[in-house]
Structures are given as structure tokens and as C-alpha cells.
Amino acid sequence: TANGMDILECSGGLLAHVIPQSVMSPEMFGAYGDGTHDDVASINRALQVCKHIVFGAKTYLITTQINVPASGYIIEGASASMQSDASIIRSNNDINMFYFTNANGCQLKNLQIYGNGSDDFGNVGGCGIRLPNNSYYFIADNVTIRNIEYGVHVTSGWNVTLNNVLCYYVNKSFYFSNCTDIFMKHCIA
């Protein structure tokens, strides 16, 4: 029986059993990456099966948050540059785009995160990267966040490293509460 994670239903009623690899992509779970189809279910399925996810140089539309369920994940894109080789995660809703249930030892790198707002600080909500209670040893590297209420929001964290995290048209770029040892290098708010 298909469970939506490691056993997927294919055309013609066939079932496919996904054999986890050390690195997987959302496309392996049905993501389109065309900026039109909602890819969040495919991305969340990939995160249930593998702890190292690589996004292609595409635009992935999400309508609900990406849930990173445990510690030790590596989530990376092709590039965070403003060029055609970028990996873009875009939402059309005011949501937490990346929500780390347990951010301990997780890495997020080489991605662009676009919220639902506009380049004029319009009416916007949501958060690009949300780290809830007791997050430690989290690294965000080479990440661009645009058009959203909060860029990075950390509640009760320590040893959080942000390197080259760029926030454009973000109302509150970096928000930390009850945190110690926050390391920021080459970040723009």
C-alpha cells in the first residue's frame, strides 16, 4: 500500500519502493520545480526518507511550510546567485518556509527563499528560516531571503552560524530570542 513516503503509487496502479540514497532530490518524489506546481508535498516526502536533499537550479513553489523533522539534515541548492543557475524556493502564502522541528546540526545552503511579499515592503507575513526552541549548531550558508516578514527567526538557540545570509525587502531580517553564540559573517539586513 502506498504510504506517500518510501512507497509511492505510480500510473497504472503500480507501486514503487524508494530505496534511500545518501543524497536525494525533491524530483525523486514528484516535484516539478517549474514555479507553477505545488512541490511542498514532494519536498516533505524527500525529507522523511533522506537527510541530504539537493534542489536543482529551478523554482520550487510551496503553499505550506517545508518541515525539517529532525537533526542532522543538509539541505542545499545549486546556487543562491541571482542568475539562472539558482535554486529558488517561492511561496504564494504568508508561511514559515523552512521550519526546523529540531535544527541541531542542520545545514541550509546555496538557496534563494522568496516570500509572498513584494519589493516595496508591502503587506507581508511569514518567515524564511524558523528555528524553534533549543536549536544549536545550525548553519545557514549562502542563502538569500526576499519579500517576507522575518528572514531568520531563532528562539532559544546557541552556536548558530549565518554566513553570507542576505535579506532583501524583509521587515525583520534577523530576530533572536534567548540565544547565545550567534555568529554572523557577511550578512546583509
N, CA and C of each residue as an Amber inpcrd file, in Angstrom:
protein
   567
   0.8430000  -1.1790000   0.0000000   0.0000000   0.0000000   0.0000000
   0.8860000   1.2390000   0.0000000   0.5380000   2.1950000  -0.8440000
   1.3040000   3.4400000  -0.9190000   1.1720000   4.2090000   0.3940000
   2.3030000   4.7110000   0.8940000   2.2810000   5.4940000   2.1330000
   2.7270000   6.9390000   1.9190000   3.0410000   7.3070000   0.6800000
   3.4250000   8.6790000   0.3830000   4.8380000   9.0380000   0.7680000
   5.5820000   8.0990000   1.3280000   6.9640000   8.3900000   1.7200000
   7.9140000   7.4810000   0.9490000   8.0740000   6.2350000   1.3880000
   9.0080000   5.3580000   0.6860000   8.3140000   4.3550000  -0.2340000
   6.9900000   4.3060000  -0.2190000   6.2230000   3.5070000  -1.1780000
   5.2620000   4.4540000  -1.8910000   5.4970000   4.6440000  -3.1860000
   4.7380000   5.6190000  -3.9620000   3.8680000   4.9180000  -4.9940000
   2.6860000   5.4810000  -5.2410000   1.7990000   4.9470000  -6.2590000
   2.1770000   5.5450000  -7.6110000   2.3360000   4.6850000  -8.5920000
   2.6850000   5.1070000  -9.9470000   1.4660000   4.9270000 -10.8530000
   1.6090000   5.3260000 -12.0980000   0.4980000   5.1560000 -13.0420000
   0.2000000   3.6800000 -13.2440000  -1.0460000   3.4020000 -13.5810000
  -1.4650000   2.0250000 -13.8260000  -1.6100000   1.2070000 -12.5590000
  -1.6540000   1.8690000 -11.3880000  -1.8290000   1.1430000 -10.1380000
  -0.5660000   0.4820000  -9.6120000   0.5530000   0.7050000 -10.2710000
   1.8090000   0.1170000  -9.8120000   2.3430000   0.8730000  -8.6080000
   3.1120000   0.1720000  -7.7800000   3.7440000   0.7770000  -6.6220000
   5.2530000   0.7690000  -6.8070000   5.9020000   1.8240000  -6.3390000
   7.3580000   1.8970000  -6.3920000   7.8790000   2.0280000  -4.9680000
   8.8710000   1.2130000  -4.6360000   9.5120000   1.2960000  -3.3350000
  10.7890000   2.1070000  -3.4880000  10.8670000   3.2250000  -2.7810000
  12.0260000   4.1130000  -2.8670000  13.1260000   3.5640000  -1.9800000
  14.2790000   3.3650000  -2.5720000  15.4370000   2.9050000  -1.8160000
  16.2630000   4.1470000  -1.4820000  16.3260000   4.5250000  -0.2060000
  17.0420000   5.7450000   0.1620000  18.5030000   5.7100000  -0.2800000
  18.9410000   6.8370000  -0.7880000  20.3320000   7.0200000  -1.1600000
  20.9220000   8.0390000  -0.2030000  22.2140000   8.2300000  -0.2650000
  22.8400000   9.1870000   0.6470000  22.4460000  10.6190000   0.3010000
  22.1570000  10.8900000  -0.9710000  21.7060000  12.2140000  -1.4160000
  20.5060000  12.0050000  -2.3320000  19.4430000  12.7770000  -2.1010000
  18.2500000  12.6560000  -2.9340000  17.7510000  14.0500000  -3.3120000
  16.8620000  14.1090000  -4.3010000  16.2930000  15.3800000  -4.7420000
  14.7760000  15.3390000  -4.6010000  14.1360000  16.5020000  -4.5180000
  12.6710000  16.5170000  -4.4660000  12.0330000  15.9100000  -5.7130000
  12.7190000  16.0050000  -6.8560000  12.1850000  15.4220000  -8.0930000
  12.0080000  13.9150000  -7.9780000  12.8090000  13.2670000  -7.1650000
  12.6820000  11.8220000  -6.9600000  11.3620000  11.4670000  -6.2740000
  10.6810000  12.4750000  -5.7350000   9.4180000  12.2760000  -5.0410000
   8.2770000  13.0180000  -5.7210000   8.4910000  13.4220000  -6.9650000
   7.4260000  14.0080000  -7.7620000   7.4410000  15.5140000  -7.9160000
   8.4380000  16.2130000  -7.3770000   8.4920000  17.6730000  -7.5170000
   8.7210000  18.0500000  -8.9780000   8.1150000  19.1530000  -9.3870000
   8.2820000  19.6660000 -10.7430000   9.3940000  20.7160000 -10.8150000
   9.4390000  21.6070000  -9.8440000  10.4200000  22.6780000  -9.8740000
  10.1950000  23.6340000 -11.0280000   8.9120000  23.8420000 -11.3840000
   8.5910000  24.7180000 -12.5180000   7.9960000  26.0560000 -12.0670000
   7.8840000  26.2780000 -10.7480000   7.3390000  27.5240000 -10.2360000
   5.8350000  27.6260000 -10.3310000   5.1750000  26.5940000 -10.8580000
   3.7240000  26.5960000 -11.0330000   3.0480000  25.5390000 -10.1620000
   3.5750000  24.3120000 -10.2020000   3.0080000  23.2250000  -9.3990000
   3.4730000  23.3480000  -7.9490000   2.6120000  22.9730000  -7.0110000
   2.9640000  22.9860000  -5.5930000   3.8700000  21.7880000  -5.3020000
   5.1040000  22.0490000  -4.9150000   6.0980000  20.9980000  -4.6890000
   6.2880000  20.6440000  -3.2230000   5.5320000  21.2450000  -2.3060000
   5.8020000  21.0560000  -0.8870000   5.6240000  19.6070000  -0.4410000
   4.6280000  18.9050000  -0.9400000   4.4260000  17.5070000  -0.5280000
   5.6160000  16.6430000  -0.9510000   6.1130000  16.8670000  -2.1450000
   7.2760000  16.1060000  -2.6320000   8.5210000  16.4240000  -1.8110000
   8.7090000  17.6910000  -1.4790000   9.8650000  18.0900000  -0.6720000
   9.7710000  17.4710000   0.7180000   8.6040000  17.5420000   1.3350000
   8.4380000  16.9680000   2.6740000   8.5860000  15.4480000   2.6610000
   8.1370000  14.7820000   1.5870000   8.3500000  13.3320000   1.4750000
   9.8360000  13.0260000   1.3880000  10.5630000  13.7890000   0.6070000
  12.0100000  13.5760000   0.4810000  12.6910000  13.7120000   1.8420000
  12.2520000  14.6920000   2.6280000  12.8450000  14.9020000   3.9500000
  12.4980000  13.7890000   4.9350000  11.4290000  13.0410000   4.6810000
  11.0950000  11.9000000   5.5310000  11.9910000  10.6920000   5.2470000
  12.5790000  10.6630000   4.0480000  13.3380000   9.4930000   3.6230000
  14.8490000   9.7020000   3.6940000  15.3140000  10.9060000   3.4450000
  16.7500000  11.1550000   3.3170000  17.1460000  12.4200000   4.0670000
  18.3480000  12.4270000   4.6480000  18.8250000  13.5930000   5.4050000
  19.7290000  14.5170000   4.5990000  19.9250000  14.2380000   3.3300000
  20.7110000  15.1400000   2.4730000  19.9190000  15.3580000   1.1870000
  19.3070000  16.5360000   1.0860000  18.4450000  16.8700000  -0.0390000
  19.1080000  17.9610000  -0.8680000  19.1350000  17.7700000  -2.1820000
  19.7240000  18.7460000  -3.0910000  18.6550000  19.2170000  -4.0730000
  18.4300000  20.5290000  -4.1000000  17.4970000  21.1510000  -5.0360000
  18.2390000  21.4870000  -6.3230000  17.5550000  21.3210000  -7.4530000
  18.1270000  21.6850000  -8.7410000  18.0490000  23.1830000  -8.9770000
  18.5920000  23.6110000 -10.0910000  18.5550000  25.0330000 -10.4860000
  17.1910000  25.3200000 -11.0900000  16.1830000  25.3740000 -10.2150000
  14.7910000  25.5290000 -10.6110000  14.0820000  26.4040000  -9.5950000
  12.8130000  26.6890000  -9.8480000  11.9700000  27.4020000  -8.8990000
  10.9220000  26.4340000  -8.3700000  10.9240000  26.2210000  -7.0550000
  10.0040000  25.3050000  -6.3920000   8.9420000  26.1290000  -5.6730000
   7.6820000  25.9560000  -6.0450000   6.5760000  26.6410000  -5.3980000
   6.1200000  25.8180000  -4.2010000   5.9000000  26.5010000  -3.0640000
   5.3380000  25.8260000  -1.8920000   4.1570000  26.6510000  -1.3760000
   3.1140000  25.9620000  -0.9250000   1.9370000  26.6500000  -0.3910000
   1.8040000  26.4660000   1.1230000   2.5230000  25.5210000   1.6850000
   2.6210000  25.3340000   3.1310000   4.0910000  25.1300000   3.4570000
   4.4210000  25.1260000   4.7400000   5.8260000  25.1090000   5.1260000
   6.5290000  23.7920000   4.8170000   7.8290000  23.9090000   4.6100000
   8.7010000  22.7510000   4.4930000   9.1030000  22.3770000   5.9130000
   8.7710000  21.1520000   6.3100000   9.0420000  20.6760000   7.6690000
  10.3020000  19.8350000   7.6880000  11.3420000  20.3410000   8.3320000
  12.5650000  19.5680000   8.5120000  12.4050000  18.8700000   9.8570000
  12.1760000  17.5350000   9.8510000  11.6680000  16.8550000  11.0340000
  12.6610000  16.4980000  12.1280000  13.9540000  16.5120000  11.8570000
  14.9020000  16.0300000  12.8600000  16.2500000  16.7200000  12.6850000
  17.1780000  16.3460000  13.5110000  18.5070000  16.9390000  13.4740000
  19.3570000  16.3190000  12.3590000  20.4480000  17.0090000  12.0300000
  21.4500000  16.4560000  11.1320000  21.1640000  16.5440000   9.6450000
  20.2180000  17.3510000   9.2210000  19.8850000  17.4660000   7.7970000
  20.8320000  18.4180000   7.0800000  21.1190000  18.1010000   5.8260000
  21.8150000  19.0030000   4.9170000  20.8620000  19.2600000   3.7590000
  20.4920000  20.5200000   3.5960000  19.5770000  20.9140000   2.5310000
  20.3030000  21.9560000   1.7040000  20.5000000  21.6520000   0.4320000
  21.2810000  22.5780000  -0.3740000  20.7170000  22.7320000  -1.7740000
  21.0360000  23.8700000  -2.3530000  20.6260000  24.1720000  -3.7110000
  21.8240000  24.2370000  -4.6230000  21.5390000  24.4820000  -5.8850000
  22.5940000  24.5890000  -6.8870000  23.3900000  25.8730000  -6.6900000
  22.6890000  26.9550000  -6.3550000  23.3400000  28.2520000  -6.1950000
  22.3420000  29.2280000  -5.5950000  22.8450000  30.2210000  -4.8690000
  21.9800000  31.2790000  -4.3430000  22.1950000  32.5770000  -5.1050000
  22.8900000  32.4840000  -6.2310000  23.1520000  33.6910000  -7.0170000
  21.8670000  34.1670000  -7.6760000  21.8730000  35.3710000  -8.1750000
  20.7010000  35.9390000  -8.8340000  20.6610000  35.5580000 -10.3130000
  21.2850000  34.4770000 -10.6800000  21.3640000  34.0760000 -12.0750000
  20.4450000  32.8910000 -12.3400000  20.4520000  32.4270000 -13.5530000
  19.5520000  31.3440000 -13.9490000  19.9320000  30.0040000 -13.3290000
  21.1000000  29.9030000 -12.7110000  21.5080000  28.6430000 -12.1030000
  21.1030000  28.5400000 -10.6320000  20.2160000  29.4180000 -10.1810000
  19.8220000  29.4580000  -8.7720000  18.7540000  28.4220000  -8.4470000
  18.7600000  27.9920000  -7.1910000  17.6960000  27.1610000  -6.6400000
  16.8030000  28.0880000  -5.8220000  15.5500000  28.2410000  -6.2520000
  14.6320000  29.1880000  -5.6240000  13.4600000  28.4290000  -5.0040000
  13.1900000  28.7450000  -3.7320000  12.0060000  28.2380000  -3.0610000
  11.0760000  29.4420000  -2.9240000   9.9030000  29.3710000  -3.5390000
   8.9860000  30.5120000  -3.5840000   7.6370000  30.1050000  -2.9910000
   7.0460000  31.0420000  -2.2210000   5.7200000  30.7920000  -1.6650000
   4.7440000  31.8630000  -2.1400000   3.4950000  31.4680000  -2.2510000
   2.4500000  32.4400000  -2.5480000   1.5620000  32.6650000  -1.3240000
   2.0420000  32.2150000  -0.1500000   1.3080000  32.3810000   1.1090000
   2.2400000  32.9560000   2.1720000   1.6740000  33.5200000   3.2250000
   2.4610000  34.0080000   4.3600000   2.7020000  32.8460000   5.3240000
   3.8200000  32.1560000   5.1480000   4.1000000  30.9410000   5.9110000
   5.5380000  30.9490000   6.4190000   5.8330000  30.0560000   7.3730000
   7.2120000  29.7110000   7.6820000   7.6680000  28.8200000   6.5340000
   8.6470000  29.2510000   5.7840000   9.0150000  28.4880000   4.5910000
   9.8540000  27.2580000   4.9310000  10.8950000  27.4190000   5.7240000
  11.6570000  26.2870000   6.2470000  11.4650000  26.2760000   7.7550000
  10.7960000  25.2490000   8.2700000  10.5590000  25.1190000   9.6970000
  11.3260000  23.9020000  10.1880000  12.3300000  24.1480000  11.0340000
  13.1700000  23.0780000  11.5590000  12.6300000  22.6520000  12.9160000
  12.0070000  21.4840000  12.9820000  11.4790000  20.9670000  14.2440000
  12.6180000  20.7920000  15.2410000  13.7460000  20.3250000  14.7620000
  14.9430000  20.1530000  15.5730000  16.1140000  20.5330000  14.6750000
  16.6110000  21.7450000  14.8120000  17.6400000  22.2600000  13.9040000
  19.0540000  21.8470000  14.2890000  19.2040000  21.0300000  15.3000000
  20.5250000  20.6800000  15.8000000  21.3700000  19.9970000  14.7270000
  22.4830000  20.6350000  14.3880000  23.4010000  20.0790000  13.4060000
  22.9280000  20.1790000  11.9700000  21.8690000  20.9190000  11.7020000
  21.3560000  21.0560000  10.3330000  22.1150000  22.1450000   9.5760000
  22.1350000  21.9990000   8.2380000  22.7490000  22.9860000   7.3570000
  21.7800000  23.3190000   6.2300000  21.6990000  24.5980000   5.9200000
  20.8890000  25.0840000   4.8070000  21.8090000  25.9600000   3.9740000
  22.0160000  25.5880000   2.6980000  22.9980000  26.3500000   1.9310000
  22.6490000  26.4390000   0.4480000  23.1300000  27.5370000  -0.1450000
  23.0120000  27.7800000  -1.5870000  21.5710000  27.8210000  -2.0770000
  20.7260000  28.5870000  -1.3840000  19.3160000  28.6900000  -1.7550000
  18.8590000  30.1400000  -1.7830000  17.8340000  30.3960000  -2.5840000
  17.0860000  31.6430000  -2.5240000  15.7020000  31.3140000  -1.9870000
  15.2260000  32.1020000  -1.0270000  13.9270000  31.8940000  -0.4050000
  13.1020000  33.1460000  -0.6530000  12.0050000  33.0170000  -1.4000000
  11.1580000  34.1560000  -1.7600000   9.8000000  34.0190000  -1.0970000
   9.4420000  34.9980000  -0.2780000   8.1370000  35.0110000   0.3690000
   7.0700000  35.5710000  -0.5430000   5.9310000  35.8620000   0.0630000
   4.7400000  36.2900000  -0.6650000   4.6710000  37.7980000  -0.8810000
   5.6140000  38.5350000  -0.3090000   5.5670000  39.9900000  -0.3930000
   6.1080000  40.5200000  -1.7040000   6.3950000  41.8240000  -1.7020000
   6.9100000  42.4750000  -2.9010000   8.1340000  43.2980000  -2.5300000
   8.7570000  43.8830000  -3.5260000   9.9630000  44.6640000  -3.2990000
   9.6850000  46.0400000  -2.7060000   8.4530000  46.3070000  -2.2790000
   8.1480000  47.6010000  -1.6720000   7.7160000  47.4580000  -0.2090000
   8.1040000  46.3700000   0.4310000   7.7450000  46.0900000   1.8180000
   6.2360000  46.1100000   2.0100000   5.5120000  45.5620000   1.0600000
   4.0610000  45.5360000   1.1400000   3.5710000  44.7060000   2.3130000
   2.2880000  44.5120000   2.3930000   1.6770000  43.7370000   3.4500000
   2.1570000  42.2970000   3.3400000   2.9680000  41.8670000   4.2820000
   3.6210000  40.5730000   4.1590000   3.6910000  39.8940000   5.5240000
   3.7530000  38.5870000   5.5240000   3.9190000  37.8050000   6.7440000
   4.8640000  36.6560000   6.4720000   4.9570000  35.7530000   7.4120000
   5.7630000  34.5590000   7.2250000   7.2140000  34.7330000   7.6460000
   7.9660000  33.6510000   7.4630000   9.3630000  33.6090000   7.8800000
  10.1460000  32.7230000   6.9090000  11.3340000  33.1520000   6.5400000
  12.1640000  32.3610000   5.6350000  12.7300000  31.1160000   6.3050000
  13.4330000  31.3020000   7.4280000  14.0370000  30.1980000   8.1790000
  13.5820000  30.3320000   9.6250000  12.8820000  29.3200000  10.1310000
  12.3540000  29.3530000  11.5050000  12.9700000  28.2300000  12.3080000
  13.7060000  28.6200000  13.3560000  14.3080000  27.6550000  14.2660000
  13.6320000  27.8070000  15.6190000  12.8510000  26.8160000  16.0510000
  12.1520000  26.9260000  17.3340000  13.0960000  26.6400000  18.5000000
  12.5480000  26.2550000  19.6090000  13.2830000  26.0970000  20.8600000
  14.4870000  25.1700000  20.7660000  15.5300000  25.5850000  21.4990000
  16.7330000  24.7740000  21.7060000  17.3990000  24.3100000  20.4150000
  17.6750000  25.2460000  19.5380000  18.3750000  24.9350000  18.2930000
  19.8610000  25.2280000  18.4790000  20.6980000  24.2800000  18.1250000
  22.1370000  24.5130000  18.2590000  22.8980000  23.8740000  17.1000000
  24.0610000  24.4500000  16.8450000  24.9500000  24.0240000  15.7560000
  24.2440000  24.0160000  14.3990000  23.4200000  25.0210000  14.1670000
  22.7640000  25.1980000  12.8700000  23.6360000  26.1250000  12.0270000
  23.7220000  25.8280000  10.7180000  24.4900000  26.6560000   9.7870000
  23.6210000  27.0010000   8.5900000  23.5390000  28.2980000   8.2860000
  22.9520000  28.7660000   7.0250000  24.0860000  29.4430000   6.2630000
  24.3300000  28.9990000   5.0490000  25.4650000  29.4980000   4.2790000
  25.0210000  29.8050000   2.8540000  25.2800000  31.0320000   2.4320000
  24.9860000  31.4460000   1.0610000  23.4810000  31.3320000   0.7630000
  22.6790000  31.9970000   1.5910000  21.2140000  31.9720000   1.4650000
  20.7130000  33.4020000   1.2620000  19.8580000  33.5950000   0.2780000
  19.2140000  34.8810000   0.0370000  17.7350000  34.7540000   0.3830000
  17.2340000  35.7050000   1.1800000  15.8310000  35.6930000   1.6040000
  15.2060000  37.0180000   1.1730000  14.0460000  36.9460000   0.5140000
  13.3850000  38.1580000  -0.0070000  11.8930000  38.1500000   0.2990000
  11.3490000  39.3700000   0.4400000   9.8980000  39.5920000   0.4080000
   9.1280000  38.7900000   1.4560000   9.5070000  38.9500000   2.7100000
   8.8740000  38.1900000   3.7820000   8.9640000  38.9930000   5.0830000
   8.1810000  38.6490000   6.0970000   8.1860000  39.3770000   7.3690000
   9.5020000  39.1660000   8.1340000   9.8380000  37.9070000   8.4280000
  11.0650000  37.5620000   9.1450000  11.9970000  36.8160000   8.1950000
  13.2780000  37.1890000   8.2020000  14.2560000  36.4400000   7.4270000
  14.6440000  35.1640000   8.1590000  15.3390000  35.3390000   9.2890000
  15.7540000  34.2300000  10.1540000  15.2170000  34.5220000  11.5450000
  14.4580000  33.5840000  12.1090000  13.8670000  33.7520000  13.4420000
  14.3000000  32.5640000  14.2980000  15.0890000  32.8530000  15.3320000
  15.6090000  31.8050000  16.2150000  15.1020000  32.0600000  17.6270000
  14.4770000  31.0600000  18.2340000  14.0340000  31.1250000  19.6150000
  14.8410000  30.1190000  20.4180000  15.5840000  30.6030000  21.3830000
  16.3560000  29.7420000  22.2760000  17.3430000  28.8780000  21.4910000
  18.4060000  29.5020000  21.0260000  19.4170000  28.7670000  20.2840000
  20.8170000  29.1750000  20.6870000  21.7670000  28.3480000  20.3430000
  23.1620000  28.6690000  20.5850000  24.0240000  28.0110000  19.5130000
  25.1970000  28.6050000  19.2950000  26.0970000  28.1580000  18.2360000
  25.3860000  28.0810000  16.8900000  24.6950000  29.1590000  16.5540000
  24.0320000  29.2920000  15.2600000  24.9350000  30.1530000  14.3770000
  25.2790000  29.6420000  13.2010000  26.1780000  30.3470000  12.2960000
  25.4280000  30.7570000  11.0380000  25.4790000  32.0500000  10.7240000
  24.8880000  32.5850000   9.5000000  26.0270000  33.2060000   8.6920000
  26.3150000  32.6350000   7.5570000  27.3920000  33.1210000   6.6990000
  26.8200000  33.4910000   5.3370000  27.0090000  34.7360000   4.9560000
  26.5270000  35.2150000   3.6590000  25.0160000  35.0030000   3.5170000
  24.2730000  35.3660000   4.5580000  22.8080000  35.3370000   4.5110000
  22.3550000  36.7590000   4.1940000  21.7000000  36.9140000   3.0610000
  21.3080000  38.2200000   2.5520000  19.7980000  38.3600000   2.6100000
  19.3140000  39.3970000   3.2770000  17.8780000  39.6320000   3.3970000
  17.5110000  40.9150000   2.6650000  16.6690000  40.8070000   1.6590000
  16.2110000  41.9470000   0.8740000  14.6970000  42.0670000   1.0010000
  14.2190000  43.2770000   1.2510000  12.7880000  43.5420000   1.3930000
  12.1610000  42.6250000   2.4380000  12.8570000  42.5490000   3.5870000
  12.4190000  41.7520000   4.7260000  12.1980000  42.7230000   5.8840000
  11.0290000  42.6670000   6.5180000  10.7240000  43.6060000   7.6000000
  11.6260000  43.4130000   8.8100000  11.8500000  42.1910000   9.2370000
  12.7220000  41.8690000  10.3700000  13.7120000  40.8050000   9.8930000
  14.8600000  41.2400000   9.4360000  15.8150000  40.3270000   8.8070000
  16.3010000  39.2230000   9.7290000  16.7760000  39.6040000  10.9190000
  17.3250000  38.6260000  11.8550000  16.6970000  38.8670000  13.2190000
  16.0130000  37.8660000  13.7590000  15.3280000  38.0100000  15.0460000
  15.7590000  36.8510000  15.9400000  16.3900000  37.2120000  17.0860000
  16.8910000  36.2040000  18.0130000  16.2900000  36.4520000  19.3970000
  15.8310000  35.3770000  20.0480000  15.2610000  35.4670000  21.3870000
  15.8720000  34.3550000  22.2390000  16.4060000  34.7150000  23.3940000
  17.0380000  33.7460000  24.3070000  18.1420000  32.9520000  23.6120000
  19.0310000  33.6420000  22.9230000  20.0910000  32.9920000  22.1570000
  21.4640000  33.4080000  22.6650000  22.4140000  32.5120000  22.5410000
  23.8130000  32.8140000  22.8210000  24.6560000  32.2780000  21.6660000
  25.8100000  32.8720000  21.4860000  26.7620000  32.4250000  20.4650000
  26.1390000  32.3630000  19.0710000  25.6630000  33.5160000  18.6280000
  25.1710000  33.6540000  17.2570000  26.3180000  34.2450000  16.4400000
  26.7540000  33.5660000  15.4050000  27.8770000  34.0010000  14.5870000
  27.3570000  34.4390000  13.2190000  27.6300000  35.6900000  12.8740000
  27.1780000  36.2160000  11.5860000  28.3820000  36.7910000  10.8400000
  28.5240000  36.3780000   9.5890000  29.6350000  36.8690000   8.7690000
  29.1050000  37.1550000   7.3780000  29.3840000  38.3470000   6.8720000
  28.9860000  38.7600000   5.5230000  27.4720000  38.6880000   5.3310000
  26.7060000  39.0560000   6.3450000  25.2470000  39.0530000   6.2520000
  24.7570000  40.4630000   5.9550000  23.6560000  40.5820000   5.2360000
  23.0550000  41.8670000   4.9040000  21.6120000  41.8660000   5.3580000
  21.2510000  42.9310000   6.0920000  19.8740000  43.0680000   6.5420000
  19.2130000  44.2060000   5.8040000
